């Protein structure tokens, strides 16, 4: 069976590392992104240079019509989806809850929660035996912030990841008998650009000595467990969580 994967938010960071790894394992890859088209193009070019197949599709996962367009593009250009990595996530400037306005909360919850629901919905319609699909696997990228709470920095982000943990448990049970496995990885402090949007680009280096392993993680070190969870080697694993956080 042809392997087709969508990795949301894969123009850089953890998503890009996962896209490149997926292509090396024979997946045709949809590199979704928001606005950084040049970075997405680089990921696609790298995959094609290595003999793989990939397309880049700009689509805001928090917008229903854009998600529907994204999945229709995959249907037409790559074929039937067999794997989804719900990865696109954002955080905003470090602040306390008493300083968070409604617009910020809507942005965080829209991308980090609603986006995961919308993409999973469209994936299930293509994978589930209930819809005559051939099955598939989904990995949700949460965060260890879901169990730490991120007090004083971004409780909104941590709470959105808590929702994804619960979402993983519920949805995995809904589709367990429909030939779809759903699992979750929870990264800790990983070297990517996301920390700059919180206003602290060097956050990982500042905090690394507080971690049991005394170092931050690399995007590849998150991509590996994501790809394992999607693989047949994890055929009896669903509703499970892998923390990728250097012991935190
Ligand atoms: P990143 O900032 O490097 O990349 C984010 C990606 O998401 C980009 O490709 C961007 O275009 C895309 N994106 C953002 N909003 C989008 C939207 N509305 N629609 C479509 N695409 C959108 O981030 P990262 O650090 O690689 O994070 C990836 C995931 O890992 C996120 O869910 C994040 O919460 C999670 N995570 C990261 C860390 C870390 O330390 N980096 C830790 C825990 C969890």
PDB file of C-alpha atoms and ligand atoms in Angstrom:
ATOM      1  CA  UNK A   1       0.000   0.000   0.000  1.00  0.00           C
ATOM      2  CA  UNK A   2       1.272   3.492  -0.873  1.00  0.00           C
ATOM      3  CA  UNK A   3       2.239   5.431   2.260  1.00  0.00           C
ATOM      4  CA  UNK A   4       1.016   9.049   2.311  1.00  0.00           C
ATOM      5  CA  UNK A   5       1.650  11.335   5.276  1.00  0.00           C
ATOM      6  CA  UNK A   6       0.565  14.816   6.294  1.00  0.00           C
ATOM      7  CA  UNK A   7       2.707  16.565   8.877  1.00  0.00           C
ATOM      8  CA  UNK A   8       1.125  19.849   9.898  1.00  0.00           C
ATOM      9  CA  UNK A   9       3.594  22.664  10.527  1.00  0.00           C
ATOM     10  CA  UNK A  10       6.515  20.910   8.847  1.00  0.00           C
ATOM     11  CA  UNK A  11       8.350  23.824   7.262  1.00  0.00           C
ATOM     12  CA  UNK A  12      10.770  23.863  10.207  1.00  0.00           C
ATOM     13  CA  UNK A  13      11.544  22.456  13.655  1.00  0.00           C
ATOM     14  CA  UNK A  14      10.158  19.097  14.756  1.00  0.00           C
ATOM     15  CA  UNK A  15       7.777  18.915  11.794  1.00  0.00           C
ATOM     16  CA  UNK A  16      10.537  19.398   9.214  1.00  0.00           C
ATOM     17  CA  UNK A  17      12.732  16.732  10.860  1.00  0.00           C
ATOM     18  CA  UNK A  18       9.758  14.350  10.821  1.00  0.00           C
ATOM     19  CA  UNK A  19       8.985  15.109   7.159  1.00  0.00           C
ATOM     20  CA  UNK A  20      12.545  14.293   6.087  1.00  0.00           C
ATOM     21  CA  UNK A  21      12.587  11.089   8.133  1.00  0.00           C
ATOM     22  CA  UNK A  22       9.168  10.022   6.796  1.00  0.00           C
ATOM     23  CA  UNK A  23      10.341  10.515   3.211  1.00  0.00           C
ATOM     24  CA  UNK A  24      13.424   8.379   3.899  1.00  0.00           C
ATOM     25  CA  UNK A  25      11.048   5.616   5.021  1.00  0.00           C
ATOM     26  CA  UNK A  26       9.097   5.694   1.753  1.00  0.00           C
ATOM     27  CA  UNK A  27       6.244   8.048   2.587  1.00  0.00           C
ATOM     28  CA  UNK A  28       4.973  10.601   0.080  1.00  0.00           C
ATOM     29  CA  UNK A  29       4.955  13.710   2.252  1.00  0.00           C
ATOM     30  CA  UNK A  30       2.703  16.748   2.475  1.00  0.00           C
ATOM     31  CA  UNK A  31       4.695  19.578   4.078  1.00  0.00           C
ATOM     32  CA  UNK A  32       2.054  21.900   5.524  1.00  0.00           C
ATOM     33  CA  UNK A  33       2.957  25.351   6.804  1.00  0.00           C
ATOM     34  CA  UNK A  34       1.435  28.712   7.680  1.00  0.00           C
ATOM     35  CA  UNK A  35       3.437  31.548   6.135  1.00  0.00           C
ATOM     36  CA  UNK A  36       7.102  30.527   5.865  1.00  0.00           C
ATOM     37  CA  UNK A  37       6.897  29.304   2.254  1.00  0.00           C
ATOM     38  CA  UNK A  38      10.660  29.496   1.652  1.00  0.00           C
ATOM     39  CA  UNK A  39      11.390  27.097   4.530  1.00  0.00           C
ATOM     40  CA  UNK A  40       8.693  24.688   3.303  1.00  0.00           C
ATOM     41  CA  UNK A  41      10.206  24.807  -0.181  1.00  0.00           C
ATOM     42  CA  UNK A  42      13.630  23.920   1.276  1.00  0.00           C
ATOM     43  CA  UNK A  43      12.165  20.862   3.050  1.00  0.00           C
ATOM     44  CA  UNK A  44      10.457  19.696  -0.157  1.00  0.00           C
ATOM     45  CA  UNK A  45      13.631  20.243  -2.192  1.00  0.00           C
ATOM     46  CA  UNK A  46      15.708  18.288   0.341  1.00  0.00           C
ATOM     47  CA  UNK A  47      13.251  15.368   0.156  1.00  0.00           C
ATOM     48  CA  UNK A  48      13.203  15.384  -3.659  1.00  0.00           C
ATOM     49  CA  UNK A  49      17.001  15.643  -3.773  1.00  0.00           C
ATOM     50  CA  UNK A  50      17.156  12.453  -1.702  1.00  0.00           C
ATOM     51  CA  UNK A  51      14.838  10.695  -4.180  1.00  0.00           C
ATOM     52  CA  UNK A  52      11.636  11.120  -2.173  1.00  0.00           C
ATOM     53  CA  UNK A  53       8.245  12.585  -3.037  1.00  0.00           C
ATOM     54  CA  UNK A  54       6.839  15.703  -1.370  1.00  0.00           C
ATOM     55  CA  UNK A  55       4.584  18.702  -1.880  1.00  0.00           C
ATOM     56  CA  UNK A  56       4.266  21.906   0.159  1.00  0.00           C
ATOM     57  CA  UNK A  57       0.788  23.211   1.000  1.00  0.00           C
ATOM     58  CA  UNK A  58       0.187  26.485   2.822  1.00  0.00           C
ATOM     59  CA  UNK A  59      -2.948  26.185   4.979  1.00  0.00           C
ATOM     60  CA  UNK A  60      -3.940  27.537   8.388  1.00  0.00           C
ATOM     61  CA  UNK A  61      -5.025  24.479  10.386  1.00  0.00           C
ATOM     62  CA  UNK A  62      -7.229  26.604  12.640  1.00  0.00           C
ATOM     63  CA  UNK A  63      -9.510  27.429   9.671  1.00  0.00           C
ATOM     64  CA  UNK A  64     -12.000  24.748   8.606  1.00  0.00           C
ATOM     65  CA  UNK A  65     -12.115  25.684   4.911  1.00  0.00           C
ATOM     66  CA  UNK A  66      -8.310  25.702   4.703  1.00  0.00           C
ATOM     67  CA  UNK A  67      -8.076  22.268   6.332  1.00  0.00           C
ATOM     68  CA  UNK A  68     -10.632  20.901   3.861  1.00  0.00           C
ATOM     69  CA  UNK A  69      -8.641  22.383   0.965  1.00  0.00           C
ATOM     70  CA  UNK A  70      -5.411  20.913   2.413  1.00  0.00           C
ATOM     71  CA  UNK A  71      -6.849  17.387   2.528  1.00  0.00           C
ATOM     72  CA  UNK A  72      -8.404  17.656  -0.952  1.00  0.00           C
ATOM     73  CA  UNK A  73      -5.010  18.726  -2.310  1.00  0.00           C
ATOM     74  CA  UNK A  74      -3.440  15.624  -0.741  1.00  0.00           C
ATOM     75  CA  UNK A  75      -6.201  13.402  -2.216  1.00  0.00           C
ATOM     76  CA  UNK A  76      -5.533  14.817  -5.677  1.00  0.00           C
ATOM     77  CA  UNK A  77      -1.757  15.122  -5.657  1.00  0.00           C
ATOM     78  CA  UNK A  78      -0.453  12.328  -3.381  1.00  0.00           C
ATOM     79  CA  UNK A  79      -3.297   9.828  -2.933  1.00  0.00           C
ATOM     80  CA  UNK A  80      -5.155   8.477   0.087  1.00  0.00           C
ATOM     81  CA  UNK A  81      -3.725   9.544   3.431  1.00  0.00           C
ATOM     82  CA  UNK A  82      -2.304   6.757   5.620  1.00  0.00           C
ATOM     83  CA  UNK A  83      -0.622   8.805   8.369  1.00  0.00           C
ATOM     84  CA  UNK A  84      -1.169  12.157  10.089  1.00  0.00           C
ATOM     85  CA  UNK A  85       1.155  13.988  12.447  1.00  0.00           C
ATOM     86  CA  UNK A  86      -0.755  16.758  14.191  1.00  0.00           C
ATOM     87  CA  UNK A  87       2.234  18.984  14.924  1.00  0.00           C
ATOM     88  CA  UNK A  88       1.502  22.643  14.041  1.00  0.00           C
ATOM     89  CA  UNK A  89       1.598  24.532  17.316  1.00  0.00           C
ATOM     90  CA  UNK A  90       2.222  28.057  18.534  1.00  0.00           C
ATOM     91  CA  UNK A  91       2.991  29.907  21.725  1.00  0.00           C
ATOM     92  CA  UNK A  92       2.942  33.623  22.404  1.00  0.00           C
ATOM     93  CA  UNK A  93       4.853  36.144  24.508  1.00  0.00           C
ATOM     94  CA  UNK A  94       5.651  35.016  28.040  1.00  0.00           C
ATOM     95  CA  UNK A  95       3.050  36.454  30.420  1.00  0.00           C
ATOM     96  CA  UNK A  96       0.641  35.608  33.250  1.00  0.00           C
ATOM     97  CA  UNK A  97      -2.980  34.521  32.806  1.00  0.00           C
ATOM     98  CA  UNK A  98      -4.245  37.848  34.188  1.00  0.00           C
ATOM     99  CA  UNK A  99      -2.616  39.575  31.173  1.00  0.00           C
ATOM    100  CA  UNK A 100      -3.999  37.287  28.432  1.00  0.00           C
ATOM    101  CA  UNK A 101      -6.611  38.839  26.144  1.00  0.00           C
ATOM    102  CA  UNK A 102      -9.338  36.995  24.246  1.00  0.00           C
ATOM    103  CA  UNK A 103      -7.641  37.355  20.852  1.00  0.00           C
ATOM    104  CA  UNK A 104      -4.527  35.595  22.150  1.00  0.00           C
ATOM    105  CA  UNK A 105      -6.540  32.762  23.714  1.00  0.00           C
ATOM    106  CA  UNK A 106      -8.435  32.264  20.447  1.00  0.00           C
ATOM    107  CA  UNK A 107      -5.182  32.104  18.479  1.00  0.00           C
ATOM    108  CA  UNK A 108      -3.569  29.592  20.845  1.00  0.00           C
ATOM    109  CA  UNK A 109      -6.611  27.351  21.195  1.00  0.00           C
ATOM    110  CA  UNK A 110      -7.489  27.696  17.477  1.00  0.00           C
ATOM    111  CA  UNK A 111      -4.160  26.351  16.258  1.00  0.00           C
ATOM    112  CA  UNK A 112      -3.193  24.043  19.129  1.00  0.00           C
ATOM    113  CA  UNK A 113      -6.608  22.448  19.777  1.00  0.00           C
ATOM    114  CA  UNK A 114      -9.148  23.135  17.004  1.00  0.00           C
ATOM    115  CA  UNK A 115      -6.500  22.528  14.329  1.00  0.00           C
ATOM    116  CA  UNK A 116      -5.780  19.052  15.744  1.00  0.00           C
ATOM    117  CA  UNK A 117      -9.512  18.207  15.830  1.00  0.00           C
ATOM    118  CA  UNK A 118     -10.134  19.390  12.252  1.00  0.00           C
ATOM    119  CA  UNK A 119      -7.153  17.507  10.806  1.00  0.00           C
ATOM    120  CA  UNK A 120      -8.006  14.334  12.733  1.00  0.00           C
ATOM    121  CA  UNK A 121     -11.606  14.552  11.489  1.00  0.00           C
ATOM    122  CA  UNK A 122     -10.508  14.717   7.863  1.00  0.00           C
ATOM    123  CA  UNK A 123      -7.911  11.970   8.375  1.00  0.00           C
ATOM    124  CA  UNK A 124     -10.459   9.608   9.972  1.00  0.00           C
ATOM    125  CA  UNK A 125     -12.844  10.101   7.035  1.00  0.00           C
ATOM    126  CA  UNK A 126     -10.088   8.815   4.750  1.00  0.00           C
ATOM    127  CA  UNK A 127      -8.568   6.077   6.964  1.00  0.00           C
ATOM    128  CA  UNK A 128     -11.419   4.524   8.946  1.00  0.00           C
ATOM    129  CA  UNK A 129     -12.908   1.150   8.013  1.00  0.00           C
ATOM    130  CA  UNK A 130     -16.235   2.814   8.882  1.00  0.00           C
ATOM    131  CA  UNK A 131     -15.764   4.890   5.697  1.00  0.00           C
ATOM    132  CA  UNK A 132     -14.286   1.947   3.741  1.00  0.00           C
ATOM    133  CA  UNK A 133     -10.767   3.251   4.358  1.00  0.00           C
ATOM    134  CA  UNK A 134      -7.712   0.993   4.559  1.00  0.00           C
ATOM    135  CA  UNK A 135      -6.625   2.190   8.028  1.00  0.00           C
ATOM    136  CA  UNK A 136      -3.836   4.413   9.237  1.00  0.00           C
ATOM    137  CA  UNK A 137      -2.118   6.017  12.201  1.00  0.00           C
ATOM    138  CA  UNK A 138      -2.139   9.423  13.858  1.00  0.00           C
ATOM    139  CA  UNK A 139       0.429  10.977  16.192  1.00  0.00           C
ATOM    140  CA  UNK A 140      -0.442  14.108  18.156  1.00  0.00           C
ATOM    141  CA  UNK A 141       2.459  16.311  19.240  1.00  0.00           C
ATOM    142  CA  UNK A 142       1.645  17.576  22.726  1.00  0.00           C
ATOM    143  CA  UNK A 143       4.201  18.803  25.302  1.00  0.00           C
ATOM    144  CA  UNK A 144       5.355  18.000  28.804  1.00  0.00           C
ATOM    145  CA  UNK A 145       3.912  21.469  29.541  1.00  0.00           C
ATOM    146  CA  UNK A 146       0.585  19.596  29.810  1.00  0.00           C
ATOM    147  CA  UNK A 147       1.717  18.120  33.129  1.00  0.00           C
ATOM    148  CA  UNK A 148       3.909  21.020  34.298  1.00  0.00           C
ATOM    149  CA  UNK A 149       1.399  23.876  33.732  1.00  0.00           C
ATOM    150  CA  UNK A 150       3.956  26.516  32.616  1.00  0.00           C
ATOM    151  CA  UNK A 151       3.106  28.916  35.448  1.00  0.00           C
ATOM    152  CA  UNK A 152       4.197  32.501  34.838  1.00  0.00           C
ATOM    153  CA  UNK A 153       5.096  31.927  31.190  1.00  0.00           C
ATOM    154  CA  UNK A 154       2.288  30.445  29.069  1.00  0.00           C
ATOM    155  CA  UNK A 155      -0.448  28.609  30.932  1.00  0.00           C
ATOM    156  CA  UNK A 156      -2.656  28.985  27.832  1.00  0.00           C
ATOM    157  CA  UNK A 157      -0.186  26.922  25.790  1.00  0.00           C
ATOM    158  CA  UNK A 158       0.177  24.298  28.546  1.00  0.00           C
ATOM    159  CA  UNK A 159      -3.616  24.007  28.850  1.00  0.00           C
ATOM    160  CA  UNK A 160      -3.955  23.576  25.084  1.00  0.00           C
ATOM    161  CA  UNK A 161      -1.517  20.656  25.321  1.00  0.00           C
ATOM    162  CA  UNK A 162      -3.503  19.216  28.228  1.00  0.00           C
ATOM    163  CA  UNK A 163      -6.500  19.226  25.901  1.00  0.00           C
ATOM    164  CA  UNK A 164      -4.460  17.300  23.315  1.00  0.00           C
ATOM    165  CA  UNK A 165      -3.551  14.637  25.887  1.00  0.00           C
ATOM    166  CA  UNK A 166      -7.263  14.131  26.647  1.00  0.00           C
ATOM    167  CA  UNK A 167      -8.092  14.291  22.934  1.00  0.00           C
ATOM    168  CA  UNK A 168      -5.567  11.493  22.293  1.00  0.00           C
ATOM    169  CA  UNK A 169      -7.161   9.212  24.886  1.00  0.00           C
ATOM    170  CA  UNK A 170     -10.698   9.815  23.645  1.00  0.00           C
ATOM    171  CA  UNK A 171     -10.124   9.666  19.915  1.00  0.00           C
ATOM    172  CA  UNK A 172      -7.848   6.612  20.162  1.00  0.00           C
ATOM    173  CA  UNK A 173     -10.701   4.693  21.781  1.00  0.00           C
ATOM    174  CA  UNK A 174     -13.268   5.952  19.241  1.00  0.00           C
ATOM    175  CA  UNK A 175     -11.333   4.582  16.278  1.00  0.00           C
ATOM    176  CA  UNK A 176      -9.436   1.646  17.851  1.00  0.00           C
ATOM    177  CA  UNK A 177     -11.769  -0.848  16.167  1.00  0.00           C
ATOM    178  CA  UNK A 178     -11.636   0.986  12.814  1.00  0.00           C
ATOM    179  CA  UNK A 179      -7.993   0.157  11.977  1.00  0.00           C
ATOM    180  CA  UNK A 180      -6.621   3.519  13.165  1.00  0.00           C
ATOM    181  CA  UNK A 181      -4.076   3.911  15.970  1.00  0.00           C
ATOM    182  CA  UNK A 182      -3.718   7.285  17.712  1.00  0.00           C
ATOM    183  CA  UNK A 183      -0.773   8.091  19.962  1.00  0.00           C
ATOM    184  CA  UNK A 184       0.985  11.113  21.400  1.00  0.00           C
ATOM    185  CA  UNK A 185       4.530  12.371  21.895  1.00  0.00           C
ATOM    186  CA  UNK A 186       5.284  14.993  24.531  1.00  0.00           C
ATOM    187  CA  UNK A 187       8.548  16.836  23.841  1.00  0.00           C
ATOM    188  CA  UNK A 188      10.390  18.792  26.515  1.00  0.00           C
ATOM    189  CA  UNK A 189      12.942  21.491  25.655  1.00  0.00           C
ATOM    190  CA  UNK A 190      13.833  21.110  21.973  1.00  0.00           C
ATOM    191  CA  UNK A 191      16.048  23.450  19.910  1.00  0.00           C
ATOM    192  CA  UNK A 192      13.568  25.099  17.483  1.00  0.00           C
ATOM    193  CA  UNK A 193      12.331  28.604  16.617  1.00  0.00           C
ATOM    194  CA  UNK A 194       9.195  28.270  18.760  1.00  0.00           C
ATOM    195  CA  UNK A 195      10.956  29.726  21.806  1.00  0.00           C
ATOM    196  CA  UNK A 196      11.639  33.001  19.957  1.00  0.00           C
ATOM    197  CA  UNK A 197       7.875  33.568  19.661  1.00  0.00           C
ATOM    198  CA  UNK A 198       7.698  33.440  23.451  1.00  0.00           C
ATOM    199  CA  UNK A 199      10.330  36.203  23.508  1.00  0.00           C
ATOM    200  CA  UNK A 200      13.176  33.964  24.705  1.00  0.00           C
ATOM    201  CA  UNK A 201      15.100  32.456  21.767  1.00  0.00           C
ATOM    202  CA  UNK A 202      17.755  30.977  24.074  1.00  0.00           C
ATOM    203  CA  UNK A 203      15.264  29.379  26.461  1.00  0.00           C
ATOM    204  CA  UNK A 204      16.566  25.826  25.954  1.00  0.00           C
ATOM    205  CA  UNK A 205      20.167  26.793  26.753  1.00  0.00           C
ATOM    206  CA  UNK A 206      19.081  28.790  29.808  1.00  0.00           C
ATOM    207  CA  UNK A 207      17.102  25.871  31.244  1.00  0.00           C
ATOM    208  CA  UNK A 208      19.090  22.859  30.088  1.00  0.00           C
ATOM    209  CA  UNK A 209      21.079  22.459  33.305  1.00  0.00           C
ATOM    210  CA  UNK A 210      17.821  22.000  35.221  1.00  0.00           C
ATOM    211  CA  UNK A 211      17.046  18.885  33.150  1.00  0.00           C
ATOM    212  CA  UNK A 212      18.114  15.422  34.347  1.00  0.00           C
ATOM    213  CA  UNK A 213      20.112  14.870  31.121  1.00  0.00           C
ATOM    214  CA  UNK A 214      21.598  18.400  31.342  1.00  0.00           C
ATOM    215  CA  UNK A 215      20.908  19.140  27.660  1.00  0.00           C
ATOM    216  CA  UNK A 216      18.134  20.202  25.302  1.00  0.00           C
ATOM    217  CA  UNK A 217      16.813  17.881  22.611  1.00  0.00           C
ATOM    218  CA  UNK A 218      17.187  18.018  18.833  1.00  0.00           C
ATOM    219  CA  UNK A 219      14.193  17.877  16.457  1.00  0.00           C
ATOM    220  CA  UNK A 220      15.421  14.515  15.109  1.00  0.00           C
ATOM    221  CA  UNK A 221      15.175  13.040  18.592  1.00  0.00           C
ATOM    222  CA  UNK A 222      11.438  13.792  18.529  1.00  0.00           C
ATOM    223  CA  UNK A 223      10.982  12.673  14.909  1.00  0.00           C
ATOM    224  CA  UNK A 224      12.309   9.179  15.756  1.00  0.00           C
ATOM    225  CA  UNK A 225       9.601   8.233  18.296  1.00  0.00           C
ATOM    226  CA  UNK A 226       6.932   9.844  16.089  1.00  0.00           C
ATOM    227  CA  UNK A 227       7.952   7.618  13.173  1.00  0.00           C
ATOM    228  CA  UNK A 228       8.136   4.558  15.425  1.00  0.00           C
ATOM    229  CA  UNK A 229       4.586   5.162  16.670  1.00  0.00           C
ATOM    230  CA  UNK A 230       3.382   5.419  13.053  1.00  0.00           C
ATOM    231  CA  UNK A 231       5.180   2.217  12.043  1.00  0.00           C
ATOM    232  CA  UNK A 232       3.956  -1.375  12.052  1.00  0.00           C
ATOM    233  CA  UNK A 233       6.413  -2.036  14.882  1.00  0.00           C
ATOM    234  CA  UNK A 234       3.911  -0.194  17.091  1.00  0.00           C
ATOM    235  CA  UNK A 235       0.960  -2.240  15.758  1.00  0.00           C
ATOM    236  CA  UNK A 236      -0.519  -2.926  19.238  1.00  0.00           C
ATOM    237  CA  UNK A 237       0.163   0.573  20.623  1.00  0.00           C
ATOM    238  CA  UNK A 238      -2.714   3.038  20.768  1.00  0.00           C
ATOM    239  CA  UNK A 239      -3.789   5.727  23.214  1.00  0.00           C
ATOM    240  CA  UNK A 240      -0.175   5.839  24.459  1.00  0.00           C
ATOM    241  CA  UNK A 241       2.233   8.641  25.320  1.00  0.00           C
ATOM    242  CA  UNK A 242       5.993   8.929  24.848  1.00  0.00           C
ATOM    243  CA  UNK A 243       7.664  11.778  26.729  1.00  0.00           C
ATOM    244  CA  UNK A 244      10.757  13.009  24.856  1.00  0.00           C
ATOM    245  CA  UNK A 245      12.163  15.315  27.465  1.00  0.00           C
ATOM    246  CA  UNK A 246      15.573  14.175  28.706  1.00  0.00           C
ATOM    247  CA  UNK A 247      14.080  12.840  31.921  1.00  0.00           C
ATOM    248  CA  UNK A 248      12.033  15.935  32.876  1.00  0.00           C
TER     249      UNK A 248
HETATM  250  P1  LIG B   1       8.340  25.745  15.154  1.00  0.00           P
HETATM  251  O1  LIG B   1       7.944  27.120  15.583  1.00  0.00           O
HETATM  252  O2  LIG B   1       9.773  25.467  14.843  1.00  0.00           O
HETATM  253  O3  LIG B   1       7.469  25.328  13.875  1.00  0.00           O
HETATM  254  C1  LIG B   1       6.085  25.509  13.885  1.00  0.00           C
HETATM  255  C2  LIG B   1       5.494  25.064  12.559  1.00  0.00           C
HETATM  256  O4  LIG B   1       4.071  25.182  12.650  1.00  0.00           O
HETATM  257  C3  LIG B   1       5.918  25.919  11.375  1.00  0.00           C
HETATM  258  O5  LIG B   1       6.065  25.074  10.253  1.00  0.00           O
HETATM  259  C4  LIG B   1       4.714  26.841  11.143  1.00  0.00           C
HETATM  260  O6  LIG B   1       4.560  27.247   9.790  1.00  0.00           O
HETATM  261  C5  LIG B   1       3.585  25.929  11.552  1.00  0.00           C
HETATM  262  N1  LIG B   1       2.353  26.586  11.950  1.00  0.00           N
HETATM  263  C6  LIG B   1       2.145  27.481  12.964  1.00  0.00           C
HETATM  264  N2  LIG B   1       0.853  27.833  13.010  1.00  0.00           N
HETATM  265  C7  LIG B   1       0.226  27.149  12.028  1.00  0.00           C
HETATM  266  C8  LIG B   1      -1.109  27.088  11.565  1.00  0.00           C
HETATM  267  N3  LIG B   1      -2.094  27.796  12.147  1.00  0.00           N
HETATM  268  N4  LIG B   1      -1.393  26.297  10.509  1.00  0.00           N
HETATM  269  C9  LIG B   1      -0.427  25.557   9.900  1.00  0.00           C
HETATM  270  N5  LIG B   1       0.853  25.568  10.302  1.00  0.00           N
HETATM  271  C10 LIG B   1       1.168  26.361  11.348  1.00  0.00           C
HETATM  272  O7  LIG B   1       7.782  24.773  16.279  1.00  0.00           O
HETATM  273  P2  LIG B   1       8.328  23.388  16.916  1.00  0.00           P
HETATM  274  O8  LIG B   1       9.102  23.730  18.123  1.00  0.00           O
HETATM  275  O9  LIG B   1       8.910  22.519  15.883  1.00  0.00           O
HETATM  276  O10 LIG B   1       6.943  22.796  17.437  1.00  0.00           O
HETATM  277  C11 LIG B   1       6.253  21.737  16.805  1.00  0.00           C
HETATM  278  C12 LIG B   1       5.287  21.148  17.822  1.00  0.00           C
HETATM  279  O11 LIG B   1       6.025  20.637  18.927  1.00  0.00           O
HETATM  280  C13 LIG B   1       4.292  22.153  18.390  1.00  0.00           C
HETATM  281  O12 LIG B   1       3.032  21.542  18.534  1.00  0.00           O
HETATM  282  C14 LIG B   1       4.885  22.492  19.740  1.00  0.00           C
HETATM  283  O13 LIG B   1       3.911  22.912  20.657  1.00  0.00           O
HETATM  284  C15 LIG B   1       5.474  21.153  20.127  1.00  0.00           C
HETATM  285  N6  LIG B   1       6.501  21.253  21.161  1.00  0.00           N
HETATM  286  C16 LIG B   1       7.691  21.885  20.925  1.00  0.00           C
HETATM  287  C17 LIG B   1       8.631  21.958  21.944  1.00  0.00           C
HETATM  288  C18 LIG B   1       9.953  22.642  21.761  1.00  0.00           C
HETATM  289  O14 LIG B   1      10.706  22.802  22.757  1.00  0.00           O
HETATM  290  N7  LIG B   1      10.316  23.082  20.565  1.00  0.00           N
HETATM  291  C19 LIG B   1       8.366  21.381  23.195  1.00  0.00           C
HETATM  292  C20 LIG B   1       7.151  20.744  23.389  1.00  0.00           C
HETATM  293  C21 LIG B   1       6.237  20.668  22.365  1.00  0.00           C
END
